[in-house]
PDB file of C-alpha atoms in Angstrom:
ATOM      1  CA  UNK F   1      38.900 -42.697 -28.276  1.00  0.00           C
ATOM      2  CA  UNK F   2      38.355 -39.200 -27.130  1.00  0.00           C
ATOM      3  CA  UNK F   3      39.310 -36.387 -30.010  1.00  0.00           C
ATOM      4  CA  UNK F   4      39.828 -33.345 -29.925  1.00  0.00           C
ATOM      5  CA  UNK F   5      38.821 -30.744 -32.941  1.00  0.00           C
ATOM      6  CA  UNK F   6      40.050 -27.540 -33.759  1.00  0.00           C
ATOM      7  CA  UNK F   7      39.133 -25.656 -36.436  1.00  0.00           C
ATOM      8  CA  UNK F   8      40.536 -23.805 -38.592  1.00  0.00           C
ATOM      9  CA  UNK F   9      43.752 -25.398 -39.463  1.00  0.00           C
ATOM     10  CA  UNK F  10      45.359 -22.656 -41.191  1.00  0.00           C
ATOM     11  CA  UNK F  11      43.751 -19.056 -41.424  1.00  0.00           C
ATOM     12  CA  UNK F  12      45.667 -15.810 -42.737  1.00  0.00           C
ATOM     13  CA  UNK F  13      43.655 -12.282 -41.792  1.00  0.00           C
ATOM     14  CA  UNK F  14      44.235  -9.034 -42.431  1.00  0.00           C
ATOM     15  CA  UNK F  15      46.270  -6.789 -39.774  1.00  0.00           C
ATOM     16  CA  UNK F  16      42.879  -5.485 -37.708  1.00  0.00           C
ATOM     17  CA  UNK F  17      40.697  -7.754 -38.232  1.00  0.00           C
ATOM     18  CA  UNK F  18      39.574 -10.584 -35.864  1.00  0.00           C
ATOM     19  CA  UNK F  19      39.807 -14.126 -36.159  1.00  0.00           C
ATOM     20  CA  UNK F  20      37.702 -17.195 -34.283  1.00  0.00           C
ATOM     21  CA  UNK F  21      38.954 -20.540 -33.177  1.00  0.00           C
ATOM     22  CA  UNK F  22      36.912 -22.845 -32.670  1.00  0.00           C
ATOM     23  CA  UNK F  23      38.185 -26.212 -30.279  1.00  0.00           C
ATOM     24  CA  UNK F  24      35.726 -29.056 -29.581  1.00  0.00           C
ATOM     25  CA  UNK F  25      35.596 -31.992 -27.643  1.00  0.00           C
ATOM     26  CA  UNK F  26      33.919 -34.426 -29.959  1.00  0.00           C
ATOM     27  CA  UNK F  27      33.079 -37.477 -28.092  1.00  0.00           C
ATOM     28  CA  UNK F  28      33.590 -36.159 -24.123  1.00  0.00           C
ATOM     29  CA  UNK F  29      32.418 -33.428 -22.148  1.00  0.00           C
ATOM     30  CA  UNK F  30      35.076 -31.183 -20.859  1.00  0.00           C
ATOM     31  CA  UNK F  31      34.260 -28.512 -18.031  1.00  0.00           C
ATOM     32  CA  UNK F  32      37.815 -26.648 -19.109  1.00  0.00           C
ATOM     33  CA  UNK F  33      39.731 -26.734 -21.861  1.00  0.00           C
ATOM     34  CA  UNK F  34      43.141 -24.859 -22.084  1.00  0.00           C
ATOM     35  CA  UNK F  35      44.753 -22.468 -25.184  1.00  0.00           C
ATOM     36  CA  UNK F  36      48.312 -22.659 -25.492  1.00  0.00           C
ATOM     37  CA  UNK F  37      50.504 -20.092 -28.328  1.00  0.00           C
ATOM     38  CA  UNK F  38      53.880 -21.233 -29.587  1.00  0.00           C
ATOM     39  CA  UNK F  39      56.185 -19.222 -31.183  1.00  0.00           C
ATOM     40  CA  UNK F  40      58.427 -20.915 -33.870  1.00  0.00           C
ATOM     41  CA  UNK F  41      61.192 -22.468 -32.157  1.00  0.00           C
ATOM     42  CA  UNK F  42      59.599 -22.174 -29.040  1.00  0.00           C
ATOM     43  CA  UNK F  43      57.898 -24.343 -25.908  1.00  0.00           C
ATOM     44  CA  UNK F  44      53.904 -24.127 -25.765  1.00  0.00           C
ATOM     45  CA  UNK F  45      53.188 -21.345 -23.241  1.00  0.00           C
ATOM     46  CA  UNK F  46      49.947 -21.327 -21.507  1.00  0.00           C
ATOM     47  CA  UNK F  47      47.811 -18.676 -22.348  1.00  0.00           C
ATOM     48  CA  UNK F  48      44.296 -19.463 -20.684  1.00  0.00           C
ATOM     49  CA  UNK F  49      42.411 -21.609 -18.986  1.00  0.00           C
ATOM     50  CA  UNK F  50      38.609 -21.713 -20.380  1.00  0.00           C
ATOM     51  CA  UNK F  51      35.824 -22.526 -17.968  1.00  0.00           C
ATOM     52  CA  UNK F  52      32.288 -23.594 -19.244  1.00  0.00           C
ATOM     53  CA  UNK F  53      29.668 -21.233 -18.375  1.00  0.00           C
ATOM     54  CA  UNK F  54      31.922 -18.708 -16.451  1.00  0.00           C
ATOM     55  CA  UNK F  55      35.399 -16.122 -16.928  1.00  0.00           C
ATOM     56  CA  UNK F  56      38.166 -17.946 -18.520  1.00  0.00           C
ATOM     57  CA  UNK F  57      41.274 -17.244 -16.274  1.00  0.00           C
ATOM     58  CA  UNK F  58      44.176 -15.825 -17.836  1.00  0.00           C
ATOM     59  CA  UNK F  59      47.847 -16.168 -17.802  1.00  0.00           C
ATOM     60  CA  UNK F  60      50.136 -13.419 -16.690  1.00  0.00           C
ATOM     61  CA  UNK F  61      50.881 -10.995 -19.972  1.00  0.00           C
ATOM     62  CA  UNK F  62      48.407 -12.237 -22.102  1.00  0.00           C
ATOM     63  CA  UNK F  63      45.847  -9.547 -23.097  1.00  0.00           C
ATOM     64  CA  UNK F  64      41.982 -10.815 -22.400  1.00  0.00           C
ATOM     65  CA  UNK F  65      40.604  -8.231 -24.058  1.00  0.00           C
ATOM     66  CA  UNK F  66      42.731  -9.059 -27.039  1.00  0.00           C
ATOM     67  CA  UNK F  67      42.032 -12.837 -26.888  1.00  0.00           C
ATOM     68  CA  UNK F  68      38.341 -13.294 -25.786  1.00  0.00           C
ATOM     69  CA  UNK F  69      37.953 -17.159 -25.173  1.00  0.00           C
ATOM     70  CA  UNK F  70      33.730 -17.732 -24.500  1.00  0.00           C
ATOM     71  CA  UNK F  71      33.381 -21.644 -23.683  1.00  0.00           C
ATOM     72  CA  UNK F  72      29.394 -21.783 -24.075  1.00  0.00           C
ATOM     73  CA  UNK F  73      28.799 -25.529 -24.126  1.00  0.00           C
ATOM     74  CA  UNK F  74      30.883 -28.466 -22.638  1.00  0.00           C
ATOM     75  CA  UNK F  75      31.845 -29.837 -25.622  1.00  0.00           C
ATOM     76  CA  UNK F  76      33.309 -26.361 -27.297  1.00  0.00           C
ATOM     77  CA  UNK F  77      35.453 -23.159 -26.533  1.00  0.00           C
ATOM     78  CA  UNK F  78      36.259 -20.297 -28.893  1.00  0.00           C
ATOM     79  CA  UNK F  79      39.337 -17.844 -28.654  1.00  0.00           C
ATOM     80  CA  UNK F  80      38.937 -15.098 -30.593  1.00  0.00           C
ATOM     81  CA  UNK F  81      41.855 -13.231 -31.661  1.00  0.00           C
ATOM     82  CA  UNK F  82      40.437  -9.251 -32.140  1.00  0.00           C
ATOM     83  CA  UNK F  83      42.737  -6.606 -33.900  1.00  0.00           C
ATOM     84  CA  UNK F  84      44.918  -9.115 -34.740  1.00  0.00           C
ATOM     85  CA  UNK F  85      48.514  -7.662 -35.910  1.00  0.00           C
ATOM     86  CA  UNK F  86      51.521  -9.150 -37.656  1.00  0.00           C
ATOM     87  CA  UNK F  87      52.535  -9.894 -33.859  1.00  0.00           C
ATOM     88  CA  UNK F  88      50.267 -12.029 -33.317  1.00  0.00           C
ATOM     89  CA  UNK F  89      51.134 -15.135 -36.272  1.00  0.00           C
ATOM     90  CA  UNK F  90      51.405 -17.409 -34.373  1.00  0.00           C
ATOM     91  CA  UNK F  91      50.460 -21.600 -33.561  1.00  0.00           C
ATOM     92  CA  UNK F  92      47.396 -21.540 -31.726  1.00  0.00           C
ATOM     93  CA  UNK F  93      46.329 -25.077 -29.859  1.00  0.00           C
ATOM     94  CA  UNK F  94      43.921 -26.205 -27.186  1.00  0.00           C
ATOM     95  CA  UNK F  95      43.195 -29.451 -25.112  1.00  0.00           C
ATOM     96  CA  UNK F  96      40.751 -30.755 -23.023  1.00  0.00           C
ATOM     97  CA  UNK F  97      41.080 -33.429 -20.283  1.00  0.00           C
ATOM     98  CA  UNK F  98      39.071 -36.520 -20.654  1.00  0.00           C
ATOM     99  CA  UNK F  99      37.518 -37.974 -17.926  1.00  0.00           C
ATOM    100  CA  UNK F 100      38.200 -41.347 -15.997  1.00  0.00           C
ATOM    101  CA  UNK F 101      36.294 -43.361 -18.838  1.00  0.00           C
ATOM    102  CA  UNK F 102      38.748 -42.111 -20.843  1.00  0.00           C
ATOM    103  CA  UNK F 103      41.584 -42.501 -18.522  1.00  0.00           C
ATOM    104  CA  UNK F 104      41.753 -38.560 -17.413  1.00  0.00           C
ATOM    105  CA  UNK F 105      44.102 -38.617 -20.762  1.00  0.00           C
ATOM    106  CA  UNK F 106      44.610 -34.725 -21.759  1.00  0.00           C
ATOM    107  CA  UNK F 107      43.890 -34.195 -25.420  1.00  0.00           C
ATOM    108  CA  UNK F 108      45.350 -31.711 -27.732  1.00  0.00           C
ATOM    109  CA  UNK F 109      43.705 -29.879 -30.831  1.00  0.00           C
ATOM    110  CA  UNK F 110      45.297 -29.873 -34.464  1.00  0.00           C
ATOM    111  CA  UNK F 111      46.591 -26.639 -34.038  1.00  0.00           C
ATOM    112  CA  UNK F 112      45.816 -23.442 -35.714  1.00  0.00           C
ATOM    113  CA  UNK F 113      48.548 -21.450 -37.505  1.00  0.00           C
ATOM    114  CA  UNK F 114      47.502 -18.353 -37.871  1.00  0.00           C
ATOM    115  CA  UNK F 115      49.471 -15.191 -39.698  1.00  0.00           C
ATOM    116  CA  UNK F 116      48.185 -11.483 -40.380  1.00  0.00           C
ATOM    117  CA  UNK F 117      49.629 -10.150 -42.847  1.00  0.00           C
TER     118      UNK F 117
ATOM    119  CA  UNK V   1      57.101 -22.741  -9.418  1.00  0.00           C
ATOM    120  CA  UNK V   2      57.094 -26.077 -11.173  1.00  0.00           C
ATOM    121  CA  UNK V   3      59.041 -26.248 -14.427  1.00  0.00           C
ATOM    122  CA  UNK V   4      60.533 -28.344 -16.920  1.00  0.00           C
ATOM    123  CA  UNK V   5      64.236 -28.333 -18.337  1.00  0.00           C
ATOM    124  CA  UNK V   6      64.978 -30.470 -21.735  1.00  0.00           C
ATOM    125  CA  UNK V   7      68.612 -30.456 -23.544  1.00  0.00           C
ATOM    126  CA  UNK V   8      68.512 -28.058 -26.794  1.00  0.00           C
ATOM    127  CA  UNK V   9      68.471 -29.331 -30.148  1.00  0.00           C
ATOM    128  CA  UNK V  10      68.693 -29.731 -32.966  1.00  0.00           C
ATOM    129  CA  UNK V  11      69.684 -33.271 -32.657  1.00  0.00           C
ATOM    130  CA  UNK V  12      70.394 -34.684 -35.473  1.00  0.00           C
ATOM    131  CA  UNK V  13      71.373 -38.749 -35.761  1.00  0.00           C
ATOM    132  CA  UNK V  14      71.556 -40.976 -38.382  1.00  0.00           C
ATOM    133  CA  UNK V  15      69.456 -44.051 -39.000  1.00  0.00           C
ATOM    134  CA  UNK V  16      69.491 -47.124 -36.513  1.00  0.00           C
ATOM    135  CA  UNK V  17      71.474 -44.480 -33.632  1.00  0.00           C
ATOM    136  CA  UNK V  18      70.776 -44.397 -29.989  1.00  0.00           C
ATOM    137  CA  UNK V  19      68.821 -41.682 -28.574  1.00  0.00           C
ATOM    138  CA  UNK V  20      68.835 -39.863 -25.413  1.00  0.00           C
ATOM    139  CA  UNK V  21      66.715 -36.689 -24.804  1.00  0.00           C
ATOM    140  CA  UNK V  22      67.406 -35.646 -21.211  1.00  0.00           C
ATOM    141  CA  UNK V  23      64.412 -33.748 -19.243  1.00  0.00           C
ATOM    142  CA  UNK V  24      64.537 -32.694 -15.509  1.00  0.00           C
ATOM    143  CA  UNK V  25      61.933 -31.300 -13.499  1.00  0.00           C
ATOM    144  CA  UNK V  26      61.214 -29.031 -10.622  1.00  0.00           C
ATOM    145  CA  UNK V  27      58.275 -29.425  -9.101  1.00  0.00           C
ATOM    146  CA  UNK V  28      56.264 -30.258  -5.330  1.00  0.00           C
ATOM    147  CA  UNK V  29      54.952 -33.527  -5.079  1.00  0.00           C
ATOM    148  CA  UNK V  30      54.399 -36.079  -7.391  1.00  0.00           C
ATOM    149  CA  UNK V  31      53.809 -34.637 -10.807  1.00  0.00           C
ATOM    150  CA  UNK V  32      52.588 -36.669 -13.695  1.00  0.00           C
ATOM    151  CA  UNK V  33      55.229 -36.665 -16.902  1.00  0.00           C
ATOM    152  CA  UNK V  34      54.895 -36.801 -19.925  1.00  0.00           C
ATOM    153  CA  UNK V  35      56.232 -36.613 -23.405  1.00  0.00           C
ATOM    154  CA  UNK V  36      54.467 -34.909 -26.348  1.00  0.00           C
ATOM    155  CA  UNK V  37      56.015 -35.473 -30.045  1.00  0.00           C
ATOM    156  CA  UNK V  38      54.982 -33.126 -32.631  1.00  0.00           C
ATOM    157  CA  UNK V  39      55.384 -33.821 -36.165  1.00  0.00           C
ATOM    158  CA  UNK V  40      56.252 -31.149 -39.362  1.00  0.00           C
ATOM    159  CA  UNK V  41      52.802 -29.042 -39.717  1.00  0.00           C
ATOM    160  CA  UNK V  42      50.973 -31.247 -37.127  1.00  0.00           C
ATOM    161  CA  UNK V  43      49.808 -30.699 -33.573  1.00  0.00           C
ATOM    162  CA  UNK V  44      50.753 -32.515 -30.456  1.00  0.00           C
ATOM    163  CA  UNK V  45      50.289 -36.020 -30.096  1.00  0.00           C
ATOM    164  CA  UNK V  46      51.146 -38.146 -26.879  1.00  0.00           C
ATOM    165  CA  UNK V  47      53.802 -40.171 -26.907  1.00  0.00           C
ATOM    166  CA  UNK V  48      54.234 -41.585 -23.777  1.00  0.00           C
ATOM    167  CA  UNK V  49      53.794 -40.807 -19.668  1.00  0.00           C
ATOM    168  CA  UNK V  50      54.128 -41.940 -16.457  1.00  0.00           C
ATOM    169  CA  UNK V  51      51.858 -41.181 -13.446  1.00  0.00           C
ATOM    170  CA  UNK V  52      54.325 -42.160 -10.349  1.00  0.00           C
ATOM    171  CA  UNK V  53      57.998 -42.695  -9.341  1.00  0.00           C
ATOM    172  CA  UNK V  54      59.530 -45.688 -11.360  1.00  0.00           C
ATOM    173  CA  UNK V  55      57.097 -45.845 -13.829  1.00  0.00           C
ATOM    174  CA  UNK V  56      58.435 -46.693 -17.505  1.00  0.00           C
ATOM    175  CA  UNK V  57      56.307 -45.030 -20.182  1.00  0.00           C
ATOM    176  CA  UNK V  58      56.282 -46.869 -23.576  1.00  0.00           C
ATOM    177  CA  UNK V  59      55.380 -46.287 -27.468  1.00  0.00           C
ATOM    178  CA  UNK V  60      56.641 -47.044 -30.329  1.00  0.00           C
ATOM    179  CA  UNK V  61      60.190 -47.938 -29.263  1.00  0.00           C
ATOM    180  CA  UNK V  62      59.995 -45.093 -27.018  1.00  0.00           C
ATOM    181  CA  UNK V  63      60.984 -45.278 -23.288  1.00  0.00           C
ATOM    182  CA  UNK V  64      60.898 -43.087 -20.277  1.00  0.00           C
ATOM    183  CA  UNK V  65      61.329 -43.603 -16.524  1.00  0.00           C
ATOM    184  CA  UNK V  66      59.884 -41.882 -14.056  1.00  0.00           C
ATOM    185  CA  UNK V  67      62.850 -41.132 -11.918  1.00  0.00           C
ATOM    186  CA  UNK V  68      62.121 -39.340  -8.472  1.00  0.00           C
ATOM    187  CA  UNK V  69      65.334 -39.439  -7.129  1.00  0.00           C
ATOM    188  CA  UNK V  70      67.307 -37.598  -9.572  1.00  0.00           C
ATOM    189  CA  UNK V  71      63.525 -35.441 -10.621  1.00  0.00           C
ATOM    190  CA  UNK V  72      64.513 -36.601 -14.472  1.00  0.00           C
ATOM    191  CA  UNK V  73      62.324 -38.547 -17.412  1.00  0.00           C
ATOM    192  CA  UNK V  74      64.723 -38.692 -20.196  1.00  0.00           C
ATOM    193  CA  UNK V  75      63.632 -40.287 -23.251  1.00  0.00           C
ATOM    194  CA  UNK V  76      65.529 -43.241 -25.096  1.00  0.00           C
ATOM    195  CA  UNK V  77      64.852 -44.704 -28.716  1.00  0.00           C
ATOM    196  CA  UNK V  78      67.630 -47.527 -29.042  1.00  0.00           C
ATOM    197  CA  UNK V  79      67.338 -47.419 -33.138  1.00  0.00           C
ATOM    198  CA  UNK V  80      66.051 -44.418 -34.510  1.00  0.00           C
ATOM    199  CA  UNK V  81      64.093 -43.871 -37.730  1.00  0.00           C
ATOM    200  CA  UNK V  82      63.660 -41.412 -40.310  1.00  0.00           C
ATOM    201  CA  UNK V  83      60.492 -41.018 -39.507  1.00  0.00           C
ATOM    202  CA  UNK V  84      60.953 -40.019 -35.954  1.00  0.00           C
ATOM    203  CA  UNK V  85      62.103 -36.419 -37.201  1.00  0.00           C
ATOM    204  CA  UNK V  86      60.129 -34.084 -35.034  1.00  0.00           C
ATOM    205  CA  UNK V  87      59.958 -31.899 -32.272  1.00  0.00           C
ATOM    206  CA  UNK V  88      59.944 -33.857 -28.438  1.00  0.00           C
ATOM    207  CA  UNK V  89      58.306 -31.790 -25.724  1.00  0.00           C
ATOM    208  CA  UNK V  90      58.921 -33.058 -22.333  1.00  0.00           C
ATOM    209  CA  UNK V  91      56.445 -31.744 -19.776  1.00  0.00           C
ATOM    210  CA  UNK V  92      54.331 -32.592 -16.341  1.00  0.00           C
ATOM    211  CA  UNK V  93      51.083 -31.822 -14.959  1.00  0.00           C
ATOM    212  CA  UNK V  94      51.818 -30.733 -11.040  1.00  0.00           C
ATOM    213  CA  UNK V  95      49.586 -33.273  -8.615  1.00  0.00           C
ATOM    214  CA  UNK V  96      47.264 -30.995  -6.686  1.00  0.00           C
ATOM    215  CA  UNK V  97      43.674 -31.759  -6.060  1.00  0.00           C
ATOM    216  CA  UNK V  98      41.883 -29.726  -8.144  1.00  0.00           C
ATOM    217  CA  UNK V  99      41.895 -31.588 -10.631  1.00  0.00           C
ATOM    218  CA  UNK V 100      42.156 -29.742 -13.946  1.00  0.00           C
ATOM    219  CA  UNK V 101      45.271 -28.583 -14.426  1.00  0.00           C
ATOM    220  CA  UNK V 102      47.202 -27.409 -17.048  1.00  0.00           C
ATOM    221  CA  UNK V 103      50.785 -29.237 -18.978  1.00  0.00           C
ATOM    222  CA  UNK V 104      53.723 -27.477 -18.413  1.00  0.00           C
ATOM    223  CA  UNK V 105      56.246 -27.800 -21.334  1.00  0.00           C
ATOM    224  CA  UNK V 106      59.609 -27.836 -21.820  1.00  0.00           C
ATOM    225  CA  UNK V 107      61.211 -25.849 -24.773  1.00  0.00           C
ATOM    226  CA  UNK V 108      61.176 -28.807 -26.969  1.00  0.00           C
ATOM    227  CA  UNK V 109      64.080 -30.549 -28.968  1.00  0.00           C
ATOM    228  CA  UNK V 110      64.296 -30.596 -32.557  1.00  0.00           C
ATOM    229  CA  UNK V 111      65.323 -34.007 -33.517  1.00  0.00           C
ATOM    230  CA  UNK V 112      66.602 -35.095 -37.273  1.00  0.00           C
ATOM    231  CA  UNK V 113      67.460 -38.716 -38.112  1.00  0.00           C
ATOM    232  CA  UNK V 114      69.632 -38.785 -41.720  1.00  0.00           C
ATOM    233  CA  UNK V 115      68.991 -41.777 -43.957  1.00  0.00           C
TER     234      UNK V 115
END
């Protein structure tokens, strides 16, 4: 069935540096993908929506120049996290929606956790 | 806007108990539900969802109806196990015709079944 991949599963940066995540659709082609954060004890909040070959559109509060998400190809989306502080540890997870093959099922990523130290 | 209320946990039940997580929903139209379950150090995996009004979504023991009247899709487990300790998202995707939209969650509820 349709997967989706995110990568990587755990990453711990130093405060200022930036950080990549990398979400892929491995078996269907998805236009837009989406890139939730959840703080612990918390609901998923929406923070973008990624659009192949164009602007992703983002949420109200969340920073783009902060969190740059660049979906190249169909199949995969990137948000980079730049400067990141201690702030920003957080879980990190995308999805895609499969298409009507695939029952329009939406798919969710791993997960990244992510903490700056 | 659309939105999605779940009770607050921690539950916490012993084995073989009855569950009930209650999840209402504000929303136009004729959202999808849906209900996401995600495991210690894991992402989110489906659980279950229904599309339209009376619907029952099923896994695993699982249940949830779609109910349209009273805008709720509680989820029921009649014997719970151990390994069913997780966090249960309830959440809907509003019906509009563009297509791609995105889930919106509830807050989640911690549930812990006791041996």
């Amino acid at each position: 069935g349709a997967v989706v991949s995110q990568h990587p599963s755990w990453v711990i940066c130093k405060s200022g540096t930036s950080v990549k995540i990398e979400c892929r659709s491995l078996d269907f082609q998805a236009t837009t993908m989406f890139w939730y954060r959840q703080f612990p004890k918390q609901s998923l909040m929406l923070m973008a929506t990624s659009n192949e070959g164009s602007k992703a559109t983002y949420e109200q509060g969340v920073e783009k120049d902060k969190f740059l998400i660049n979906h190249a190809s169909l199949t995969l989306s990137t948000l980079t996290v730049t400067s990141a502080h201690p702030e920003d540890s957080s879980f990190y997870i995308c999805s895609a929606r499969a298409g009507s093959r695939s029952g329009n099922t939406i798919y969710f990523g791993e997960g990244s956790w992510l903490t700056v130290v | 806007g659309d939105s999605v209320t779940q009770m607050e946990g921690p539950v916490t039940l012993s084995e073989e108990a009855f569950l009930t997580i209650n999840c209402t929903y504000t929303a136009t139209g004729y959202p999808s539900l849906f209900w996401y379950v995600q495991y210690p150090g894991e992402g989110l995996q489906l659980l279950l969802k229904a599309t339209k009004a009376d619907d029952k979504g099923s896994n695993k023991g699982f249940e949830a109806t779609y109910r349209k009247e009273t805008t709720s899709f509680h989820l029921e487990k009649g014997s719970v196990q151990v390994s069913d300790s997780a966090v249960y998202f309830c959440a809907l995707r509003p019906n509009r015709n563009s297509g791609n939209t995105p889930l919106v969650f509830g807050k989640g509820t911690r549930l812990s079944v006791i041996a």
